[in-house]
Coordinates of C-alpha atoms in Angstrom, one line a residue:
Chain A
X1 CA -22.4 -4.2 12.5
X2 CA -18.8 -4.3 13.6
X3 CA -16.1 -3.8 10.9
X4 CA -12.4 -4.3 11.5
X5 CA -9.8 -2.6 9.3
X6 CA -6.5 -4.2 9.0
X7 CA -3.4 -2.2 7.3
X8 CA 0.2 -1.4 8.1
X9 CA -0.4 1.9 9.6
X10 CA -3.1 4.3 10.8
X11 CA -2.4 7.8 9.7
X12 CA -0.2 7.6 6.7
X13 CA -2.8 6.9 3.6
X14 CA -5.7 7.3 6.3
X15 CA -8.1 8.8 3.6
X16 CA -8.1 5.2 1.9
X17 CA -6.8 2.5 4.4
X18 CA -9.9 2.4 6.8
X19 CA -8.7 4.9 9.4
X20 CA -11.1 7.9 8.3
X21 CA -13.8 5.2 7.9
X22 CA -14.1 5.0 11.6
X23 CA -15.5 8.1 11.8
X24 CA -17.2 8.4 8.6
X25 CA -19.1 5.0 8.5
X26 CA -20.4 5.6 12.2
X27 CA -23.6 7.4 10.4
X28 CA -24.2 4.2 8.6
X29 CA -24.5 2.3 11.9
X30 CA -21.2 0.7 11.4
X31 CA -18.8 0.4 14.5
X32 CA -15.2 0.4 13.5
X33 CA -11.7 -0.5 14.5
X34 CA -8.4 -0.7 13.0
X35 CA -5.4 -3.3 13.4
X36 CA -2.2 -2.0 12.3
X37 CA 1.5 -2.9 12.5
X38 CA 2.4 0.6 13.6
X39 CA 0.0 3.3 15.3
X40 CA 0.6 7.0 15.0
X41 CA -2.7 8.5 16.2
X42 CA -4.1 8.4 19.9
X43 CA -7.3 6.8 18.5
X44 CA -8.5 4.1 21.1
X45 CA -10.2 2.2 18.3
X46 CA -6.7 1.6 16.8
X47 CA -4.6 -1.5 18.0
X48 CA -1.0 -2.2 17.0
X49 CA 0.4 -5.5 16.7
X50 CA 4.4 -4.5 16.9
X51 CA 4.6 -4.0 20.7
X52 CA 7.6 -2.0 20.7
X53 CA 11.3 -2.1 19.6
X54 CA 11.9 -5.9 20.0
X55 CA 9.2 -6.4 17.6
X56 CA 10.2 -3.8 15.1
X57 CA 13.8 -5.5 15.3
X58 CA 12.1 -8.7 14.5
X59 CA 10.1 -7.1 11.7
X60 CA 13.4 -5.5 10.1
X61 CA 15.1 -9.0 10.4
X62 CA 12.1 -10.9 8.6
X63 CA 12.4 -8.1 6.0
X64 CA 16.3 -9.0 5.5
X65 CA 15.6 -12.7 5.3
X66 CA 12.7 -12.2 2.9
X67 CA 14.9 -10.1 0.5
X68 CA 17.9 -11.8 0.5
X69 CA 16.1 -15.1 0.0
X70 CA 13.8 -13.6 -2.7
X71 CA 10.5 -14.2 -0.9
X72 CA 7.7 -11.5 -0.9
X73 CA 5.3 -11.9 1.9
X74 CA 5.3 -15.3 3.3
X75 CA 7.2 -15.2 6.5
X76 CA 5.3 -12.4 8.6
X77 CA 3.9 -14.0 11.6
X78 CA 1.3 -11.0 12.4
X79 CA -1.6 -12.7 11.1
X80 CA -1.6 -15.2 13.7
X81 CA -1.6 -12.5 16.5
X82 CA -4.3 -10.6 14.4
X83 CA -6.7 -13.4 14.7
X84 CA -6.2 -13.4 18.8
X85 CA -7.2 -9.6 19.2
X86 CA -10.5 -9.0 20.7
X87 CA -11.1 -6.3 17.7
X88 CA -11.0 -9.5 15.3
X89 CA -13.0 -11.8 17.6
X90 CA -15.7 -9.1 17.7
X91 CA -15.8 -8.0 13.9
X92 CA -18.6 -9.0 11.8
X93 CA -16.6 -8.2 8.9
X94 CA -12.8 -7.9 8.4
X95 CA -11.8 -5.6 5.7
X96 CA -8.0 -5.9 4.4
X97 CA -6.3 -2.9 3.1
X98 CA -2.5 -2.5 2.6
X99 CA -1.6 -6.0 3.9
X100 CA 1.0 -6.5 1.4
X101 CA 3.1 -4.1 3.1
X102 CA 4.5 -6.8 5.5
X103 CA 1.7 -7.0 7.5
X104 CA 0.4 -10.8 6.9
X105 CA 1.9 -14.0 5.3
X106 CA 0.3 -14.8 2.1
X107 CA 0.0 -18.2 3.7
X108 CA -2.3 -16.9 6.8
X109 CA -4.9 -15.3 4.2
X110 CA -7.0 -18.4 3.2
X111 CA -7.2 -19.2 7.1
X112 CA -7.8 -15.7 8.2
X113 CA -10.4 -15.2 5.4
X114 CA -12.1 -18.4 6.6
X115 CA -12.5 -17.4 10.0
X116 CA -14.6 -13.9 9.3
X117 CA -16.3 -12.6 6.2
X118 CA -13.7 -10.7 4.6
X119 CA -13.2 -7.9 2.0
X120 CA -10.0 -7.3 0.5
X121 CA -9.2 -4.1 -1.3
X122 CA -6.8 -4.2 -4.0
X123 CA -4.9 -0.8 -3.6
X124 CA -2.3 -1.7 -6.5
X125 CA -1.7 -4.5 -8.7
X126 CA 0.6 -6.5 -6.3
X127 CA -1.9 -9.3 -5.6
X128 CA -1.6 -9.9 -9.4
X129 CA 2.2 -10.1 -9.7
X130 CA 5.2 -12.0 -8.9
X131 CA 6.7 -9.4 -6.8
X132 CA 6.3 -5.9 -7.8
X133 CA 3.8 -3.2 -6.7
X134 CA 3.4 -1.8 -10.2
X135 CA 4.5 -3.8 -13.5
X136 CA 4.2 -0.6 -15.3
X137 CA 5.6 -1.6 -19.0
X138 CA 5.7 -5.4 -18.1
X139 CA 3.4 -7.8 -19.2
X140 CA 4.9 -10.8 -17.0
X141 CA 1.7 -10.6 -14.8
X142 CA -0.4 -12.0 -17.7
X143 CA 1.8 -15.1 -18.3
X144 CA 3.4 -15.9 -14.7
X145 CA 6.3 -13.5 -14.3
X146 CA 8.9 -15.9 -15.8
X147 CA 11.3 -14.1 -16.2
X148 CA 11.2 -10.9 -14.2
X149 CA 13.4 -8.3 -16.0
X150 CA 12.7 -5.7 -13.3
X151 CA 13.8 -7.2 -10.0
X152 CA 14.7 -3.9 -8.2
X153 CA 11.1 -2.4 -8.2
X154 CA 9.4 -2.4 -5.3
X155 CA 9.3 -5.1 -3.3
X156 CA 12.9 -5.9 -4.8
X157 CA 14.4 -9.6 -5.0
X158 CA 18.0 -10.5 -4.9
X159 CA 17.4 -13.3 -7.4
X160 CA 14.4 -14.0 -9.8
X161 CA 11.9 -15.8 -7.5
X162 CA 9.1 -13.8 -9.3
X163 CA 7.4 -17.0 -11.2
X164 CA 7.6 -18.9 -7.9
X165 CA 5.9 -16.3 -5.9
X166 CA 3.4 -16.1 -8.8
X167 CA 2.8 -19.8 -8.3
X168 CA 2.3 -19.5 -4.7
X169 CA -0.3 -17.0 -5.0
X170 CA -2.0 -18.6 -7.6
X171 CA -2.4 -21.9 -5.5
X172 CA -3.4 -19.6 -2.6
X173 CA -6.0 -17.7 -4.3
X174 CA -7.7 -20.9 -5.4
X175 CA -11.4 -20.8 -3.8
X176 CA -10.4 -18.1 -1.6
X177 CA -13.3 -16.6 0.3
X178 CA -13.0 -13.1 0.3
X179 CA -14.8 -10.0 -1.9
X180 CA -12.2 -7.7 -3.4
X181 CA -12.7 -4.3 -4.2
X182 CA -10.9 -2.2 -6.7
X183 CA -11.2 1.6 -7.3
X184 CA -10.7 2.1 -10.9
X185 CA -11.8 0.7 -14.0
X186 CA -8.3 0.3 -15.0
X187 CA -7.6 -2.1 -12.1
X188 CA -10.4 -3.9 -12.6
X189 CA -9.6 -4.9 -16.4
X190 CA -6.3 -5.8 -14.8
X191 CA -8.0 -8.3 -12.2
X192 CA -9.9 -9.7 -15.0
X193 CA -7.3 -10.5 -17.4
X194 CA -4.9 -11.8 -14.9
X195 CA -4.4 -15.5 -14.3
X196 CA -4.3 -14.6 -10.6
X197 CA -7.1 -11.9 -10.5
X198 CA -9.7 -14.2 -12.6
X199 CA -10.0 -16.7 -9.7
X200 CA -11.7 -14.1 -7.5
X201 CA -15.6 -14.7 -8.2
X202 CA -16.6 -11.3 -6.3
X203 CA -14.9 -8.2 -7.4
X204 CA -16.4 -4.9 -6.7
X205 CA -15.5 -1.8 -8.5
X206 CA -16.2 1.2 -5.7
X207 CA -14.2 4.3 -6.6
X208 CA -12.8 6.2 -3.6
X209 CA -15.0 9.1 -2.6
X210 CA -13.7 12.8 -1.5
X211 CA -15.0 15.3 0.9
X212 CA -15.7 18.0 -1.7
X213 CA -16.2 20.6 1.0
X214 CA -12.2 20.3 1.7
X215 CA -11.4 21.5 -2.0
X216 CA -14.3 24.4 -2.1
X217 CA -15.5 25.2 -5.6
X218 CA -15.2 29.1 -5.2
X219 CA -11.7 28.7 -3.2
X220 CA -10.0 32.2 -4.3
X221 CA -7.1 31.6 -6.4
X222 CA -5.2 34.5 -5.6
X223 CA -6.0 34.3 -2.0
X224 CA -4.5 30.8 -2.1
X225 CA -1.4 32.1 -3.9
X226 CA -0.9 34.9 -1.2
X227 CA -1.0 32.5 1.5
X228 CA 1.4 29.8 0.0
X229 CA 3.7 32.9 -1.6
X230 CA 3.2 32.1 -5.1
X231 CA 3.3 35.3 -7.4
X232 CA -0.4 36.1 -8.4
X233 CA 0.5 36.6 -12.1
X234 CA 2.3 33.5 -12.9
X235 CA 1.1 30.3 -14.7
X236 CA 1.3 27.8 -11.9
X237 CA 2.1 24.0 -12.3
X238 CA 1.5 22.0 -9.3
X239 CA 3.6 18.6 -9.4
X240 CA 4.0 15.8 -6.8
X241 CA 7.6 15.7 -6.1
X242 CA 8.5 12.2 -5.3
X243 CA 11.1 10.2 -5.7
X244 CA 9.2 7.2 -6.2
X245 CA 9.8 5.9 -9.7
X246 CA 6.2 5.0 -10.1
X247 CA 5.0 8.8 -10.0
X248 CA 7.1 9.8 -13.0
X249 CA 8.7 13.1 -11.6
X250 CA 11.8 12.5 -14.2
X251 CA 9.3 13.0 -17.1
X252 CA 7.7 16.3 -15.4
X253 CA 11.5 17.5 -15.2
X254 CA 12.1 16.6 -18.7
X255 CA 9.0 18.3 -19.9
X256 CA 9.6 21.3 -17.9
X257 CA 13.3 21.9 -18.9
X258 CA 12.8 21.1 -22.5
X259 CA 12.5 24.8 -23.4
X260 CA 12.1 28.2 -21.6
X261 CA 8.4 28.9 -20.6
X262 CA 6.7 31.5 -22.8
X263 CA 5.4 33.3 -19.4
X264 CA 6.6 33.6 -15.9
X265 CA 5.8 30.1 -14.5
X266 CA 6.0 28.7 -10.9
X267 CA 6.3 25.1 -10.2
X268 CA 4.6 24.4 -6.9
X269 CA 5.2 21.0 -5.3
X270 CA 4.1 18.9 -2.4
X271 CA 5.8 15.9 -0.9
X272 CA 9.5 15.8 -1.2
X273 CA 11.8 18.8 -1.6
X274 CA 15.2 19.2 -3.4
X275 CA 14.6 17.0 -6.5
X276 CA 13.9 19.7 -9.0
X277 CA 17.2 21.8 -8.7
X278 CA 17.6 21.3 -12.8
X279 CA 14.6 23.6 -13.1
X280 CA 15.6 26.4 -10.7
X281 CA 17.1 28.7 -13.7
X282 CA 14.0 29.0 -15.6
X283 CA 11.1 28.6 -13.2
X284 CA 10.5 29.7 -9.8
X285 CA 10.3 26.7 -7.7
X286 CA 7.9 26.7 -4.1
X287 CA 8.4 23.5 -2.4
X288 CA 5.6 22.9 0.2
X289 CA 7.2 19.7 1.4
X290 CA 4.9 16.9 2.8
X291 CA 1.6 18.8 3.8
X292 CA -0.4 17.2 6.8
X293 CA -2.4 20.3 7.4
X294 CA -5.8 19.6 6.0
X295 CA -6.5 23.5 5.7
X296 CA -3.2 24.1 3.7
X297 CA -3.2 21.1 1.6
X298 CA -6.5 22.1 -0.6
X299 CA -4.8 25.5 -1.0
X300 CA -1.9 23.9 -3.3
X301 CA -4.7 22.8 -5.7
X302 CA -6.4 26.0 -5.6
X303 CA -3.2 27.9 -6.3
X304 CA -2.4 26.0 -9.3
X305 CA -3.4 26.6 -12.9
X306 CA -2.8 23.0 -14.1
X307 CA -2.2 19.7 -12.1
X308 CA 0.7 17.9 -13.8
X309 CA 0.5 14.3 -12.7
X310 CA 2.9 12.2 -15.0
X311 CA 2.5 8.9 -12.8
X312 CA 3.9 5.9 -14.9
X313 CA 1.8 3.8 -12.7
X314 CA -1.5 4.7 -10.7
X315 CA -4.2 2.5 -9.5
X316 CA -6.6 5.2 -8.6
X317 CA -4.8 8.7 -8.2
X318 CA -6.6 10.3 -5.4
X319 CA -4.6 13.8 -6.1
X320 CA -6.3 13.5 -9.5
X321 CA -10.0 14.0 -8.4
X322 CA -8.6 16.5 -5.5
X323 CA -7.5 18.7 -8.3
X324 CA -10.7 18.0 -10.2
X325 CA -12.7 19.2 -7.1
X326 CA -10.7 22.2 -6.9
X327 CA -11.5 22.9 -10.5
X328 CA -8.1 22.4 -12.3
X329 CA -7.4 20.2 -15.1
X330 CA -5.4 17.3 -14.8
X331 CA -2.5 16.1 -17.4
X332 CA -1.3 12.7 -17.1
X333 CA -0.1 9.6 -19.0
X334 CA -2.1 6.8 -20.8
X335 CA -1.6 3.2 -19.5
X336 CA -2.4 4.3 -15.9
X337 CA -5.8 4.2 -14.0
X338 CA -5.8 8.0 -14.7
X339 CA -7.4 8.9 -18.2
X340 CA -10.6 6.9 -16.9
X341 CA -10.3 8.2 -13.6
X342 CA -9.9 12.1 -14.9
X343 CA -12.6 11.2 -17.8
X344 CA -10.0 12.0 -20.6
X345 CA -10.1 13.3 -22.8
X346 CA -13.2 15.3 -22.1
X347 CA -11.9 16.4 -18.9
X348 CA -8.6 15.2 -18.1
X349 CA -5.7 15.3 -20.8
X350 CA -4.1 11.9 -21.4
X351 CA -0.9 11.7 -23.6
X352 CA 1.1 8.6 -24.6
X353 CA 2.8 6.8 -21.6
X354 CA 6.2 8.3 -20.7
X355 CA 6.4 11.0 -23.5
X356 CA 7.5 14.2 -21.7
X357 CA 7.5 16.4 -25.1
X358 CA 3.6 15.4 -25.3
X359 CA 3.2 16.6 -21.9
X360 CA 5.1 19.7 -22.3
X361 CA 2.8 20.4 -25.5
X362 CA -0.1 20.0 -23.3
X363 CA 1.4 22.2 -20.7
X364 CA 2.0 24.9 -23.1
X365 CA -1.5 24.8 -24.7
X366 CA -3.2 25.1 -21.3
X367 CA -0.9 27.9 -20.5
X368 CA -2.0 29.9 -23.4
X369 CA -5.8 29.1 -23.2
X370 CA -7.7 30.0 -20.1
X371 CA -10.8 29.4 -21.3
X372 CA -10.0 25.7 -21.8
X373 CA -8.6 25.6 -18.2
X374 CA -11.9 26.6 -17.1
X375 CA -13.9 24.5 -19.1
X376 CA -12.1 21.4 -18.0
X377 CA -11.9 22.6 -14.5
X378 CA -15.7 23.1 -14.2
X379 CA -16.5 19.5 -15.8
X380 CA -13.9 18.0 -13.2
X381 CA -16.0 19.8 -10.4
X382 CA -19.2 18.6 -11.8
X383 CA -17.7 14.8 -12.3
X384 CA -16.4 14.6 -8.5
X385 CA -19.5 15.9 -7.3
X386 CA -21.6 13.1 -8.9
X387 CA -19.1 10.2 -9.4
X388 CA -16.6 10.6 -6.5
X389 CA -18.9 12.2 -3.7
X390 CA -18.1 10.9 -0.5
X391 CA -21.6 9.9 0.4
X392 CA -21.8 7.5 -2.4
X393 CA -18.4 5.9 -1.7
X394 CA -19.8 5.2 1.8
X395 CA -23.0 4.0 0.9
X396 CA -21.2 1.4 -1.6
X397 CA -19.0 0.0 1.2
X398 CA -21.8 -0.1 3.9
X399 CA -23.8 -2.0 1.1
X400 CA -20.7 -4.3 0.3
X401 CA -20.5 -5.2 4.1
X402 CA -24.2 -5.9 4.4
X403 CA -24.1 -8.1 1.3
X404 CA -20.9 -9.9 2.2
X405 CA -22.3 -10.6 6.0
X406 CA -25.9 -11.7 4.5
X407 CA -24.1 -14.3 2.4
X408 CA -22.0 -15.8 5.0
X409 CA -24.9 -16.0 7.5
X410 CA -26.9 -17.8 5.0
X411 CA -24.1 -20.0 4.2
X412 CA -23.7 -21.1 7.9
X413 CA -27.3 -21.1 8.7
X414 CA -28.8 -25.0 8.4
X415 CA -30.4 -25.8 5.1
X416 CA -34.0 -25.9 6.8
X417 CA -33.8 -22.3 8.1
X418 CA -34.4 -21.1 4.6
X419 CA -37.7 -22.9 4.2
X420 CA -38.8 -21.4 7.5
Chain B
X1 CA 14.1 -29.0 3.7
X2 CA 12.6 -27.4 6.5
X3 CA 15.8 -27.8 8.5
X4 CA 17.3 -25.9 5.8
X5 CA 14.8 -23.0 5.6
X6 CA 14.9 -22.8 9.6
X7 CA 18.6 -22.8 9.7
X8 CA 18.7 -19.9 7.2
X9 CA 16.1 -18.0 8.8
X10 CA 17.6 -18.4 12.3
X11 CA 21.2 -17.5 11.0
X12 CA 19.6 -14.4 9.6
X13 CA 17.5 -13.6 13.0
X14 CA 20.7 -14.2 15.0
X15 CA 23.4 -12.0 13.0
X16 CA 21.9 -10.7 9.6
X17 CA 24.3 -12.4 7.5
X18 CA 23.4 -14.0 4.2
X19 CA 24.0 -17.8 3.2
X20 CA 22.0 -17.8 -0.2
X21 CA 25.5 -17.3 -2.2
X22 CA 26.6 -20.7 -1.0
X23 CA 23.5 -22.8 -0.3
X24 CA 21.5 -24.8 -2.8
X25 CA 18.7 -23.2 -4.8
X26 CA 15.1 -24.1 -3.2
X27 CA 11.8 -23.9 -5.0
X28 CA 9.8 -21.6 -3.0
X29 CA 6.4 -22.9 -4.6
X30 CA 6.9 -26.4 -3.6
X31 CA 5.0 -27.9 -1.1
X32 CA 7.7 -28.9 1.1
X33 CA 9.1 -25.1 0.9
X34 CA 5.4 -24.3 1.9
X35 CA 5.6 -26.8 5.0
X36 CA 8.8 -25.3 5.9
X37 CA 7.9 -21.6 6.0
X38 CA 4.7 -22.2 7.7
X39 CA 6.9 -23.8 10.4
X40 CA 9.1 -20.8 10.3
X41 CA 6.4 -18.5 11.0
X42 CA 5.7 -20.5 14.2
X43 CA 9.3 -20.5 15.1
X44 CA 9.2 -16.6 14.6
X45 CA 6.1 -16.3 17.2
X46 CA 8.1 -18.7 19.4
X47 CA 11.2 -16.3 19.6
X48 CA 8.9 -13.5 20.0
X49 CA 7.4 -15.2 22.7
X50 CA 10.8 -15.7 24.6
X51 CA 11.4 -12.2 24.2
X52 CA 8.3 -11.4 25.9
X53 CA 8.2 -13.5 28.7
X54 CA 12.0 -14.0 29.8
X55 CA 13.8 -11.0 28.3
X56 CA 11.5 -8.2 28.1
X57 CA 12.6 -6.7 31.5
X58 CA 16.3 -6.7 30.1
X59 CA 15.3 -5.4 26.7
X60 CA 13.7 -2.4 28.4
X61 CA 16.8 -1.8 30.6
X62 CA 19.1 -2.1 27.5
X63 CA 16.9 0.2 25.9
X64 CA 17.4 2.9 28.5
X65 CA 21.0 2.3 29.0
X66 CA 22.8 1.2 25.8
X67 CA 20.4 1.8 23.1
X68 CA 18.9 -0.3 20.7
X69 CA 22.0 -2.1 19.4
X70 CA 21.8 -4.8 22.0
X71 CA 18.4 -6.2 20.8
X72 CA 19.9 -8.4 18.3
X73 CA 22.5 -9.8 20.9
X74 CA 19.3 -10.6 22.9
X75 CA 17.5 -12.4 20.0
X76 CA 20.5 -14.2 19.4
X77 CA 20.8 -15.4 22.8
X78 CA 17.1 -16.5 22.9
X79 CA 17.6 -18.5 19.6
X80 CA 20.7 -20.3 20.7
X81 CA 18.9 -21.4 24.1
X82 CA 16.0 -22.7 21.6
X83 CA 18.6 -24.6 19.6
X84 CA 19.8 -26.1 22.5
X85 CA 16.4 -27.5 23.6
X86 CA 15.6 -29.0 20.2
X87 CA 16.4 -32.5 19.3
X88 CA 17.8 -31.4 15.8
X89 CA 20.0 -29.2 17.2
X90 CA 21.0 -31.8 19.8
X91 CA 21.9 -34.3 17.0
X92 CA 23.8 -31.6 15.3
X93 CA 25.9 -30.6 17.9

């Protein structure tokens, strides 16, 4: 079977945008290819739709037009070119990933989904909203997004056209022939409650899988700390240092600066740098920046005692299961996918949404109780090994592709063929 | 309706300026707007086709010698030629 993955870029988000599946699903007899707007790898199986600076310029101008006129995913013409690629023509199944990142026009998806058996992974709630990726505390997505009080949220609008975009999606989604995949029970619940999501008859819960060998259970904490320059005797809190509002860094800062720690504490971060200067006087800061290195990245989890993940919105939370695979407890907010993904309260620890004081109370408790950290860490490893095993994920996807293809073949076959 | 949206898109593609403050409000969810936006998508590909077939060599040359700033000018030139060929544009001249 040939499966084409369509998304915005190949290497960023490769663990869940289809790129890694090109190799990973080969063992299941699936030949993969990928069509993207922008290609960063040298993989010959990846084809790019933007063919140089002139197309980049065009794309940028289209983005400006959409933002100024408060449209969201209507003008991008790349779907029409996608359908002309040999990869699309050859594919048995097309799997769409981050297509809302200015890859396709919503007006083209009905046509595209009609051309090939199609699977669409909802990586976030955008398909269910008038414009935003994460509605967070807003409940407008339940009633049509009128009015939208959060126009500046990604993807921002100049004027409030959220309800019009909601209506456009509602019209397009009617009788759409696509199988939808979500990775968490939280997002599945949103799909079922949404006036937009409830129009999809085939919705599948397939949690992302993790290659646990990358996060070896017996990874030596002290050795990891030495390699990263982290003091061996400190209590170490790992945080994702991101300026994206949804990642909730401001609440991590508020929790940590609430009072002086009881013992020497290091704040270890990945992603961006320079956002935690407020903590410099009370904490040792070690900022690793964006870590692409597959060997270095797991060391950050191995070196920490606790992974603080104060996301205000998270549709799955791959980093949470990476921490669990490394045997580290996760502290997060309620109201996101994380409590269910981390099996709170037994394994993960979830506190009320946006409550920095509650985060701090849990950090202090875990700092004082190594046995609880170990208990939760060991449970996390066991959960990842059973629930988020990479092979389970691949089996589930391969099974889905097979069932989608079979259903479409049956539909195309003349009625008399079934009797034969 | 269709012309209004096409005009706005063309203006933005040409010089990046906004006319939203002075233009009448459009209901994006209306069937007329859908038809117009679909037509614009086709227009965008036509513009891209012009760039590919006629201006590609010039774009490459300018990229090498002057940097990327010249590309909007080339797109604008392609649009002006296209406008001059369309009956609607001829009527409005």
